[in-house]
Short mmCIF file of C-alpha atoms and ligand atoms in Angstrom, two decimals:
data_model
loop_
_atom_site.label_atom_id
_atom_site.label_comp_id
_atom_site.label_asym_id
_atom_site.label_seq_id
_atom_site.Cartn_x
_atom_site.Cartn_y
_atom_site.Cartn_z
CA MET A 103 44.64 58.03 42.57
CA SER A 104 44.77 58.50 38.86
CA GLY A 105 48.01 58.69 36.92
CA THR A 106 47.78 62.40 36.34
CA PHE A 107 50.85 62.80 34.18
CA LEU A 108 50.37 59.61 32.24
CA GLY A 109 53.49 58.47 30.45
CA THR A 110 56.01 60.31 32.64
CA PRO A 111 59.08 58.08 32.97
CA ALA A 112 60.68 57.18 36.31
CA PHE A 113 62.19 60.18 38.12
CA PRO A 114 65.88 59.66 37.16
CA THR A 115 65.02 59.66 33.44
CA ALA A 116 62.61 62.60 33.67
CA ALA A 117 65.08 64.54 35.83
CA ARG A 118 67.90 64.02 33.31
CA ALA A 119 65.79 65.60 30.56
CA ALA A 120 64.84 68.52 32.83
CA LEU A 121 68.48 69.13 33.78
CA GLU A 122 69.34 69.64 30.14
CA ASP A 123 66.81 72.51 29.86
CA SER A 124 68.87 75.55 30.88
CA GLN A 125 65.92 77.98 30.42
CA LEU A 126 63.84 75.89 32.83
CA ARG A 127 66.64 75.87 35.39
CA ARG A 128 67.06 79.64 35.13
CA ASN A 129 63.30 80.24 35.56
CA LEU A 130 63.16 77.92 38.56
CA ALA A 131 66.28 79.23 40.26
CA HIS A 132 65.03 82.82 39.97
CA ALA A 133 61.49 82.06 41.16
CA THR A 134 62.37 79.80 44.09
CA ALA A 135 65.15 82.11 45.31
CA THR A 136 62.73 85.07 45.30
CA ILE A 137 60.05 83.20 47.28
CA ARG A 138 62.65 81.76 49.70
CA THR A 139 63.97 85.21 50.51
CA LYS A 140 60.47 86.62 51.06
CA ARG A 141 59.51 83.70 53.28
CA GLY A 142 62.67 83.99 55.34
CA GLY A 143 61.96 87.68 55.97
CA VAL A 144 58.37 87.34 57.18
CA VAL A 145 58.94 84.17 59.21
CA GLY A 146 61.83 85.92 60.94
CA GLU A 147 59.41 88.61 62.14
CA VAL A 148 57.42 86.15 64.26
CA ASP A 149 59.09 85.43 67.61
CA GLU A 150 56.82 82.51 68.40
CA TRP A 151 57.14 80.87 64.95
CA GLU A 152 58.23 77.52 66.42
CA GLN A 153 55.26 77.56 68.82
CA LEU A 154 52.97 78.27 65.88
CA ARG A 155 54.44 75.31 63.98
CA LEU A 156 53.89 73.08 67.02
CA ALA A 157 50.30 74.33 67.31
CA GLY A 158 49.69 73.62 63.61
CA GLU A 159 51.11 70.13 63.98
CA ALA A 160 48.98 69.46 67.07
CA ILE A 161 45.74 70.63 65.39
CA LYS A 162 46.32 68.43 62.34
CA ASN A 163 47.31 65.46 64.49
CA ARG A 164 44.09 65.83 66.46
CA VAL A 165 42.15 65.84 63.19
CA LEU A 166 43.88 62.67 62.01
CA ARG A 167 43.32 60.89 65.35
CA HIS A 168 39.56 61.58 65.25
CA LEU A 169 38.95 61.99 61.53
CA PRO A 170 35.60 60.11 61.32
CA ARG A 171 34.18 62.13 64.19
CA TYR A 172 35.16 65.51 62.69
CA LEU A 173 33.95 64.54 59.22
CA GLU A 174 30.54 63.56 60.55
CA GLN A 175 30.38 66.83 62.48
CA LEU A 176 31.31 68.71 59.29
CA GLU A 177 28.56 66.95 57.38
CA ARG A 178 25.98 67.89 60.05
CA SER A 179 27.11 71.55 60.13
CA LEU A 180 27.10 71.86 56.34
CA THR A 181 23.70 70.25 56.00
CA ALA A 182 22.26 72.50 58.70
CA ALA A 183 23.59 75.51 56.77
CA GLY A 184 21.80 74.44 53.58
CA ALA A 185 24.64 72.70 51.70
CA THR A 186 24.41 69.21 50.18
CA VAL A 187 27.20 66.83 51.21
CA HIS A 188 28.43 64.04 48.91
CA TRP A 189 30.98 61.35 49.80
CA ALA A 190 33.38 60.14 47.09
CA ARG A 191 35.56 57.07 47.59
CA ASP A 192 37.67 57.71 44.50
CA ALA A 193 38.22 59.94 41.47
CA ALA A 194 35.50 58.24 39.40
CA GLU A 195 32.84 58.81 42.05
CA ALA A 196 33.85 62.43 42.64
CA ASN A 197 33.90 63.23 38.91
CA ALA A 198 30.50 61.58 38.38
CA ILE A 199 28.99 63.72 41.15
CA VAL A 200 30.29 67.00 39.66
CA VAL A 201 29.33 66.06 36.08
CA ASP A 202 25.84 65.14 37.26
CA ILE A 203 25.37 68.49 39.02
CA ALA A 204 26.57 70.42 35.94
CA ARG A 205 24.28 68.40 33.67
CA ARG A 206 21.27 69.00 35.90
CA HIS A 207 21.85 72.71 35.43
CA GLU A 208 22.11 72.24 31.67
CA THR A 209 25.40 74.08 31.40
CA ASP A 210 28.22 73.42 28.97
CA GLU A 211 30.87 75.32 30.95
CA VAL A 212 32.01 75.79 34.54
CA VAL A 213 34.52 78.21 36.07
CA LYS A 214 37.07 76.87 38.51
CA VAL A 215 39.08 78.34 41.33
CA LYS A 216 42.44 76.64 41.73
CA SER A 217 41.99 73.29 43.41
CA MET A 218 44.60 70.56 43.68
CA ALA A 219 41.95 67.99 44.57
CA THR A 220 40.22 68.49 41.22
CA GLN A 221 43.56 68.19 39.42
CA GLU A 222 44.25 65.00 41.34
CA ILE A 223 41.00 63.43 40.11
CA GLU A 224 41.38 64.90 36.58
CA LEU A 225 38.02 66.59 36.80
CA ASN A 226 38.61 68.80 33.73
CA ASP A 227 39.03 65.72 31.53
CA ALA A 228 35.89 64.12 32.97
CA LEU A 229 33.88 67.29 32.36
CA GLU A 230 35.31 67.62 28.85
CA ALA A 231 34.26 64.03 28.10
CA ALA A 232 30.72 65.04 29.12
CA GLY A 233 30.81 68.06 26.76
CA ILE A 234 31.39 70.61 29.55
CA HIS A 235 34.36 73.02 29.36
CA ALA A 236 36.11 73.85 32.61
CA TRP A 237 37.81 77.26 32.69
CA GLU A 238 40.65 77.76 35.14
CA THR A 239 40.49 81.22 36.72
CA ASP A 240 43.66 81.29 38.79
CA LEU A 241 46.19 83.23 36.70
CA ALA A 242 48.91 80.59 36.86
CA GLU A 243 46.39 77.82 36.17
CA LEU A 244 45.07 79.80 33.22
CA ILE A 245 48.62 80.00 31.79
CA VAL A 246 49.01 76.23 32.19
CA GLN A 247 45.60 75.56 30.62
CA LEU A 248 46.07 77.90 27.65
CA GLY A 249 49.58 76.55 27.05
CA ASP A 250 48.22 72.96 27.06
CA ASP A 251 50.84 72.36 29.72
CA LEU A 252 51.09 70.59 33.07
CA PRO A 253 51.38 72.28 36.48
CA SER A 254 54.85 72.15 37.99
CA HIS A 255 54.46 73.81 41.40
CA ILE A 256 51.77 73.68 44.08
CA LEU A 257 51.40 77.42 44.47
CA VAL A 258 52.73 78.71 41.15
CA PRO A 259 51.77 76.01 38.65
CA ALA A 260 53.42 77.96 35.80
CA ILE A 261 56.67 78.62 37.69
CA HIS A 262 58.58 77.03 34.82
CA ARG A 263 57.44 79.83 32.47
CA ASN A 264 58.95 83.30 32.29
CA ARG A 265 57.13 86.50 31.35
CA ALA A 266 58.09 86.39 27.67
CA GLU A 267 56.75 82.84 27.36
CA ILE A 268 53.49 83.83 29.09
CA ARG A 269 53.01 86.77 26.70
CA GLU A 270 53.41 84.43 23.75
CA ILE A 271 50.87 81.97 25.15
CA PHE A 272 48.32 84.75 25.77
CA LEU A 273 48.74 86.18 22.27
CA ARG A 274 48.52 82.78 20.64
CA GLU A 275 45.79 81.08 22.67
CA MET A 276 43.42 83.55 24.33
CA SER A 277 41.37 84.18 21.21
CA ARG A 278 40.66 80.45 20.86
CA ALA A 279 39.27 80.30 24.41
CA GLY A 280 37.32 83.59 24.50
CA ARG A 281 38.31 87.24 24.63
CA PRO A 282 41.64 87.71 22.82
CA ALA A 283 44.70 89.38 24.35
CA PRO A 284 45.37 92.96 23.16
CA ALA A 285 47.60 92.95 20.07
CA ASP A 286 50.11 95.33 21.72
CA LEU A 287 50.49 93.17 24.85
CA THR A 288 53.96 93.43 26.42
CA ASP A 289 55.50 91.12 29.00
CA GLU A 290 54.98 93.63 31.84
CA PRO A 291 53.30 91.79 34.76
CA LYS A 292 50.64 94.54 35.01
CA GLN A 293 49.68 94.16 31.35
CA LEU A 294 49.64 90.36 31.52
CA ALA A 295 47.39 90.47 34.60
CA ALA A 296 45.05 93.00 32.92
CA ALA A 297 44.73 90.79 29.81
CA ALA A 298 43.90 87.78 31.99
CA ARG A 299 41.37 89.79 34.01
CA ALA A 300 39.50 90.97 30.93
CA HIS A 301 39.55 87.46 29.46
CA LEU A 302 38.21 85.89 32.67
CA ARG A 303 35.59 88.50 33.53
CA GLU A 304 33.53 87.40 30.55
CA LYS A 305 33.53 83.85 31.85
CA PHE A 306 32.62 84.79 35.44
CA LEU A 307 29.60 86.76 34.28
CA ARG A 308 28.35 83.93 32.07
CA ALA A 309 28.97 80.82 34.17
CA LYS A 310 26.10 79.24 36.09
CA VAL A 311 28.22 76.67 37.89
CA ALA A 312 31.54 77.10 39.69
CA VAL A 313 33.88 74.44 41.05
CA SER A 314 36.30 75.12 43.89
CA GLY A 315 38.53 73.36 46.34
CA ALA A 316 39.02 74.45 49.93
CA ASN A 317 42.12 75.12 51.99
CA PHE A 318 40.23 74.33 55.19
CA ALA A 319 36.80 73.02 56.23
CA VAL A 320 35.69 73.80 59.79
CA ALA A 321 33.73 70.95 61.39
CA GLU A 322 32.23 73.11 64.15
CA THR A 323 30.56 75.62 61.81
CA GLY A 324 30.56 74.01 58.33
CA THR A 325 32.69 76.90 57.02
CA LEU A 326 34.88 76.37 53.96
CA THR A 327 37.88 78.61 53.30
CA VAL A 328 39.83 79.50 50.17
CA VAL A 329 42.91 81.73 50.28
CA GLU A 330 44.27 83.34 47.13
CA SER A 331 46.12 86.36 45.78
CA GLU A 332 44.18 87.66 42.80
CA GLY A 333 40.50 87.85 43.73
CA ASN A 334 39.53 85.63 40.79
CA GLY A 335 38.67 82.89 43.26
CA ARG A 336 36.30 85.19 45.10
CA MET A 337 34.50 86.00 41.82
CA CYS A 338 34.10 82.26 41.29
CA LEU A 339 32.79 81.71 44.79
CA THR A 340 30.23 84.50 44.70
CA LEU A 341 28.91 85.09 41.14
CA PRO A 342 27.60 81.72 39.84
CA GLU A 343 24.28 80.29 41.03
CA VAL A 344 25.74 76.90 41.90
CA LEU A 345 28.97 76.17 43.76
CA VAL A 346 30.52 72.70 43.99
CA SER A 347 33.54 72.31 46.30
CA VAL A 348 35.70 69.20 46.06
CA VAL A 349 37.49 68.82 49.39
CA GLY A 350 40.00 66.17 50.49
CA ILE A 351 38.87 64.63 53.77
CA GLU A 352 42.11 65.69 55.49
CA LYS A 353 41.21 69.39 55.06
CA VAL A 354 38.87 69.37 58.05
CA LEU A 355 39.73 71.49 61.12
CA PRO A 356 37.90 71.00 64.42
CA THR A 357 37.03 74.61 65.34
CA PHE A 358 36.84 78.09 63.82
CA ALA A 359 39.58 79.17 66.26
CA ASP A 360 41.96 76.70 64.59
CA LEU A 361 41.84 78.90 61.49
CA ASP A 362 43.70 81.50 63.56
CA VAL A 363 46.81 79.30 63.63
CA MET A 364 46.53 78.04 60.05
CA LEU A 365 45.96 81.46 58.52
CA GLN A 366 49.18 82.67 60.13
CA LEU A 367 51.24 79.66 59.06
CA LEU A 368 50.01 79.35 55.48
CA PRO A 369 50.66 82.77 53.84
CA ARG A 370 54.07 83.29 55.43
CA SER A 371 55.15 79.80 54.34
CA SER A 372 53.70 79.92 50.84
CA THR A 373 53.87 83.41 49.32
CA GLY A 374 56.07 85.01 51.97
CA GLU A 375 53.24 87.40 52.92
CA ARG A 376 51.91 88.30 56.35
CA MET A 377 48.39 87.50 55.23
CA ASN A 378 46.70 86.45 52.01
CA PRO A 379 45.28 89.26 49.89
CA TYR A 380 41.96 87.35 49.68
CA THR A 381 40.60 84.98 52.32
CA SER A 382 37.08 83.83 51.40
CA THR A 383 34.88 81.88 53.81
CA TRP A 384 31.38 80.57 53.15
CA THR A 385 28.98 78.49 55.19
CA GLY A 386 26.28 76.75 53.19
CA VAL A 387 23.66 78.93 51.50
CA THR A 388 22.82 82.53 52.41
CA PRO A 389 19.43 83.46 50.88
CA GLY A 390 19.78 86.23 48.31
CA ASP A 391 23.58 86.38 48.62
CA GLY A 392 26.03 84.31 46.60
CA PRO A 393 25.39 80.81 45.19
CA GLN A 394 21.94 79.53 46.07
CA GLU A 395 22.91 75.88 45.65
CA VAL A 396 26.04 74.69 47.42
CA HIS A 397 27.49 71.16 47.17
CA VAL A 398 30.49 69.77 49.03
CA VAL A 399 32.15 66.59 47.75
CA LEU A 400 34.25 64.98 50.50
CA LEU A 401 37.00 63.08 48.70
CA ASP A 402 38.91 60.04 49.99
CA ASN A 403 40.82 58.77 46.90
CA GLY A 404 43.47 56.86 48.87
CA ARG A 405 43.61 59.09 51.94
CA THR A 406 42.29 56.48 54.38
CA ASP A 407 45.06 54.14 53.20
CA VAL A 408 47.59 56.86 54.02
CA LEU A 409 45.94 57.32 57.41
CA ALA A 410 46.43 53.62 58.16
CA ASP A 411 50.23 53.98 58.03
CA PRO A 412 51.52 55.35 61.38
CA THR A 413 54.67 56.85 59.79
CA GLY A 414 53.28 57.93 56.43
CA ARG A 415 50.09 59.51 57.76
CA GLN A 416 51.88 62.71 58.72
CA ALA A 417 51.76 63.60 55.00
CA LEU A 418 48.03 64.27 55.54
CA ARG A 419 48.95 67.23 57.75
CA CYS A 420 50.10 69.07 54.61
CA ILE A 421 48.44 72.46 54.03
CA ARG A 422 49.89 72.76 50.49
CA CYS A 423 51.98 75.83 51.23
CA SER A 424 54.81 74.71 48.89
CA ALA A 425 57.61 75.89 51.21
CA CYS A 426 59.25 72.46 50.94
CA LEU A 427 59.46 72.79 47.13
CA ASN A 428 61.11 76.18 47.30
CA VAL A 429 63.98 74.97 49.51
CA CYS A 430 64.50 71.56 47.90
CA PRO A 431 67.80 71.35 45.96
CA VAL A 432 66.40 68.51 43.86
CA TYR A 433 63.19 70.37 42.93
CA GLU A 434 65.10 73.54 42.13
CA ARG A 435 67.15 71.72 39.52
CA THR A 436 64.57 69.40 38.00
CA GLY A 437 61.29 71.32 38.29
CA GLY A 438 57.91 69.80 39.02
CA HIS A 439 57.17 67.84 35.83
CA ALA A 440 59.87 65.28 36.61
CA TYR A 441 57.77 64.07 39.58
CA GLY A 442 54.95 63.03 37.23
CA SER A 443 52.17 64.12 39.55
CA VAL A 444 50.09 67.14 40.57
CA TYR A 445 51.99 66.99 43.86
CA PRO A 446 55.64 67.68 42.98
CA GLY A 447 58.68 68.27 45.17
CA PRO A 448 59.30 66.76 48.59
CA ILE A 449 55.61 66.52 49.56
CA GLY A 450 54.86 64.88 46.19
CA ALA A 451 57.65 62.40 46.75
CA ILE A 452 55.89 61.13 49.88
CA LEU A 453 52.22 61.81 49.13
CA THR A 454 51.97 60.49 45.59
CA PRO A 455 53.40 57.01 46.29
CA GLN A 456 51.11 56.69 49.28
CA LEU A 457 48.00 57.74 47.36
CA ARG A 458 48.83 55.61 44.34
CA GLY A 459 50.21 52.69 46.35
CA VAL A 460 53.85 51.64 46.59
CA GLY A 461 54.71 48.88 44.09
CA SER A 462 52.08 50.03 41.57
CA ASP A 463 54.53 51.16 38.85
CA PRO A 464 58.23 52.10 38.39
CA GLN A 465 57.49 55.84 38.15
CA THR A 466 55.68 55.87 41.51
CA ASP A 467 58.39 53.75 43.13
CA SER A 468 61.12 56.10 41.94
CA LEU A 469 59.67 59.08 43.84
CA PRO A 470 60.90 58.26 47.39
CA TYR A 471 64.42 58.31 45.91
CA ALA A 472 63.96 61.80 44.41
CA SER A 473 65.63 63.44 47.39
CA SER A 474 69.06 64.08 48.85
CA LEU A 475 67.58 63.68 52.37
CA CYS A 476 69.15 67.02 53.33
CA GLY A 477 66.24 67.80 55.66
CA ALA A 478 65.61 71.37 54.45
CA CYS A 479 61.96 70.46 53.77
CA PHE A 480 61.35 69.55 57.42
CA GLU A 481 63.00 72.77 58.60
CA VAL A 482 60.51 74.94 56.71
CA CYS A 483 57.34 72.83 56.91
CA PRO A 484 54.77 74.85 58.90
CA VAL A 485 53.12 71.68 60.24
CA ARG A 486 56.43 69.90 60.90
CA ILE A 487 56.03 66.96 58.52
CA ASP A 488 59.22 64.92 58.85
CA ILE A 489 59.53 64.34 55.11
CA PRO A 490 62.98 62.65 55.27
CA GLU A 491 61.62 60.12 57.79
CA VAL A 492 58.71 59.25 55.50
CA LEU A 493 61.02 59.06 52.46
CA VAL A 494 63.25 56.50 54.16
CA HIS A 495 60.19 54.58 55.33
CA LEU A 496 58.79 54.49 51.79
CA ARG A 497 62.14 53.42 50.33
CA SER A 498 62.04 50.35 52.55
CA GLU A 499 58.46 49.69 51.40
CA VAL A 500 59.56 49.94 47.76
CA VAL A 501 62.37 47.43 48.36
CA GLU A 502 59.99 45.08 50.15
CA ALA A 503 57.36 45.35 47.41
CA HIS A 504 59.95 44.43 44.78
CA GLN A 505 61.30 41.53 46.82
CA GLN A 506 57.81 40.10 47.13
CA ALA A 507 57.04 40.64 43.45
CA SER A 508 60.22 39.09 42.07
CA ARG A 509 61.33 35.48 42.40
CA VAL A 510 64.68 36.25 40.83
CA PRO A 511 67.00 37.62 43.53
CA SER A 512 68.53 41.03 42.77
CA VAL A 513 72.28 41.62 42.54
CA GLN A 514 72.06 43.31 45.93
CA ASP A 515 70.27 40.29 47.45
CA MET A 516 72.96 37.96 46.09
CA ALA A 517 75.75 40.21 47.36
CA MET A 518 74.18 40.31 50.83
CA LYS A 519 73.74 36.52 50.89
CA ALA A 520 77.38 36.04 49.87
CA ALA A 521 78.52 38.49 52.57
CA SER A 522 76.42 36.69 55.18
CA TRP A 523 77.89 33.29 54.18
CA THR A 524 81.46 34.65 54.31
CA LEU A 525 81.12 36.52 57.59
CA SER A 526 79.48 33.60 59.39
CA SER A 527 82.80 31.62 59.38
CA SER A 528 86.13 32.97 60.66
CA ALA A 529 88.07 30.77 58.19
CA ARG A 530 86.06 32.14 55.27
CA THR A 531 86.38 35.70 56.58
CA GLY A 532 90.17 35.27 56.90
CA ALA A 533 90.42 33.91 53.34
CA ALA A 534 88.30 36.80 52.05
CA GLU A 535 90.52 39.30 53.86
CA LYS A 536 93.62 37.81 52.26
CA ALA A 537 92.02 37.98 48.83
CA ALA A 538 90.98 41.59 49.48
CA GLY A 539 94.57 42.38 50.47
CA TRP A 540 95.94 40.99 47.20
CA GLY A 541 93.24 42.90 45.31
CA GLY A 542 94.09 46.02 47.27
CA ARG A 543 97.78 45.86 46.41
CA LEU A 544 96.96 45.33 42.76
CA ALA A 545 94.35 48.10 42.77
CA ALA A 546 96.77 50.49 44.46
CA ARG A 547 98.91 50.41 41.32
CA ILE A 548 96.03 51.49 39.07
CA GLY A 549 94.31 53.86 41.50
CA ARG A 550 94.60 57.64 41.59
CA THR A 551 94.94 60.11 44.41
CA ALA A 552 91.72 61.94 45.20
CA PRO A 553 91.55 65.37 46.90
CA GLY A 554 92.47 64.75 50.53
CA GLY A 555 95.17 62.23 49.61
CA ARG A 556 93.02 59.08 49.51
CA ASN A 557 93.88 56.47 46.92
CA VAL A 558 90.73 55.73 44.90
CA LEU A 559 89.67 53.78 41.84
CA GLY A 560 87.89 55.29 38.84
CA ALA A 561 84.46 54.14 37.63
CA ILE A 562 84.10 50.36 37.41
CA PRO A 563 83.00 49.48 33.88
CA GLY A 564 79.48 48.04 33.34
CA GLY A 565 76.88 46.31 35.51
CA PRO A 566 75.45 47.41 38.87
CA ALA A 567 78.97 48.18 40.18
CA GLY A 568 79.42 50.52 37.20
CA ALA A 569 76.16 52.34 37.97
CA TRP A 570 77.16 52.63 41.64
CA SER A 571 80.64 53.93 40.91
CA ASP A 572 79.50 56.39 38.23
CA SER A 573 79.04 59.12 40.79
CA ARG A 574 81.28 57.90 43.62
CA ASP A 575 84.96 57.44 44.35
CA VAL A 576 85.60 53.76 45.11
CA PRO A 577 88.24 53.51 47.84
CA VAL A 578 91.12 51.13 47.16
CA PRO A 579 90.84 48.23 49.66
CA ALA A 580 93.44 48.12 52.44
CA ALA A 581 96.43 45.92 51.57
CA GLU A 582 96.45 44.51 55.08
CA SER A 583 93.50 43.44 57.19
CA PHE A 584 93.15 44.31 60.86
CA ARG A 585 93.80 40.66 61.74
CA GLN A 586 97.01 40.60 59.70
CA TRP A 587 98.15 43.85 61.26
CA TRP A 588 97.45 42.42 64.75
CA GLU A 589 99.51 39.32 64.09
CA ARG A 590 102.36 41.25 62.53
CA THR A 591 102.61 43.87 65.30
CA ASP A 592 101.50 41.77 68.26
CA GLY A 593 98.51 44.02 68.75
CA GLY A 594 100.52 47.19 68.19
CA HIS A 595 103.37 46.34 70.65
CA ARG A 596 105.88 45.71 67.91
CA ASP A 597 106.12 48.42 65.28
CA ASP A 598 108.06 46.95 62.41
CA GLY A 599 107.36 49.75 59.95
CA GLY A 600 104.03 48.50 58.62
CA ALA A 601 102.94 46.85 55.44
CA GLY A 602 102.63 48.58 52.09
CA ASN A 603 99.34 50.35 52.36
CA ALA A 604 96.95 50.33 49.45
CA ASN A 605 95.69 53.78 50.44
CA GLY A 606 98.90 55.34 49.40
CA ASN A 607 100.50 55.53 52.85
CA ASP A 608 103.45 53.30 52.27
CA GLY A 609 104.74 52.07 55.61
CA GLY A 610 108.28 52.47 54.38
CA ASN A 611 109.42 48.86 54.25
CA GLY A 612 106.82 47.47 51.88
CA ASP A 613 104.98 44.26 52.63
CA ARG A 614 107.28 41.94 54.54
CA ARG A 615 104.98 39.00 54.80
S1 LIG B 148 54.76 69.31 53.27
FE1 LIG B 148 54.82 71.07 54.63
S2 LIG B 148 56.13 72.53 53.55
FE2 LIG B 148 55.50 71.01 52.01
S3 LIG B 148 53.65 71.85 51.06
FE3 LIG B 148 52.97 70.56 52.77
S4 LIG B 148 52.77 71.93 54.52
FE4 LIG B 148 54.00 73.01 52.99
#
């Protein structure tokens, strides 16, 4: 997978910058809260929602168990319906295929319907390098493209922008890319949508080649499906002469009937609607109707590596609904750019490291830690991806990758070795307990009382202990070990008032030993 947001620092650094942007946080909090409420309402209407989730999970698991078989069936169905199927191992191969098709049709522009797969492979840059402009036609994608920005949400790539910012972008940039925005444009959603429609219509009517993704690809019939809200996608899929669809290999579904389950799960989870305003399906070429040349590029780009991991492969069940982003407390505060990838939020934190490869760079390795592990993402995921389980699994892979790469042991390694050496001898353990007791009594004098009455230390200055204690209360060690207490009280039979306790609970008689 390519480094889509090249130069993004590791998540903690990027998140810190995002947290300082109060406008961004306001935009995100408003947008995610609105979608969450809508989703909650429409999901609550479906009595058998849990059964639907289980059905969605089962369909996708069946696909992943027999992926080669369903992909070959898809290829046969598509070919029989008049489409041309291409296989792309990686971004470079997929981009070369699309550029070649556009060149053969001697066009210097293509229109695109929102597709995460083409963002993943950076198709727009590859086309641009070949002298071909790619115009995004999804409204949110158009805002991102005109603003020379990066997407920050799966479903609403411009979620970090508010209406006033969008108006400014339209007024400033539309004229450079084609039909200008009306001079009296306000920030009313209706007016913004009308300006975008007029701007895009010109491009739809002119373009010879369109590029799309697909939400689903049915192996049984060779049918591709795109769901969307604005109808711009449908214009893309029907008006140009040539249609090229770049489809991740995990998008395949075995049968047309499986769409029944997916098309119930997806809209309720993503936009909080009972059904999508536009659901377009197409099966190869229909003479005299729609594009007369249809290509399908089946994209791997790291997906078979993900499939090889029994725990991580569940990420390939994802139907890109974005419900996990909208409930994630980390995403809501940092926004999507901090994840440094086209796949932000909880799904990005598990999919991106798997596609790029754990251990490849510090930014990628920081992503499995970009979570509080609260589990809200699993609760809402329509195909029941256990994101927290995969996050923990990837964290252990990150640690392992770093251990293998570094000959110098980390502070944590050294601390664990020292603990193992101490705990493997009762004499050493006893001596360590005594030392901890002295330390505890000393620390009790400088500690403070935290809410709840515990005696705690403040931040430890400098080093790894300083970083660890920056955001935690460090408990003052007990002044007396269990072993000492046992000896002093004869296992609790003799209560002599107790030793001075470092946690602030003075036994009354101080330390008598
Ligand atoms: S992981 Fe689940 S909730 Fe998140 S985008 Fe994918 S399908 Fe939706």
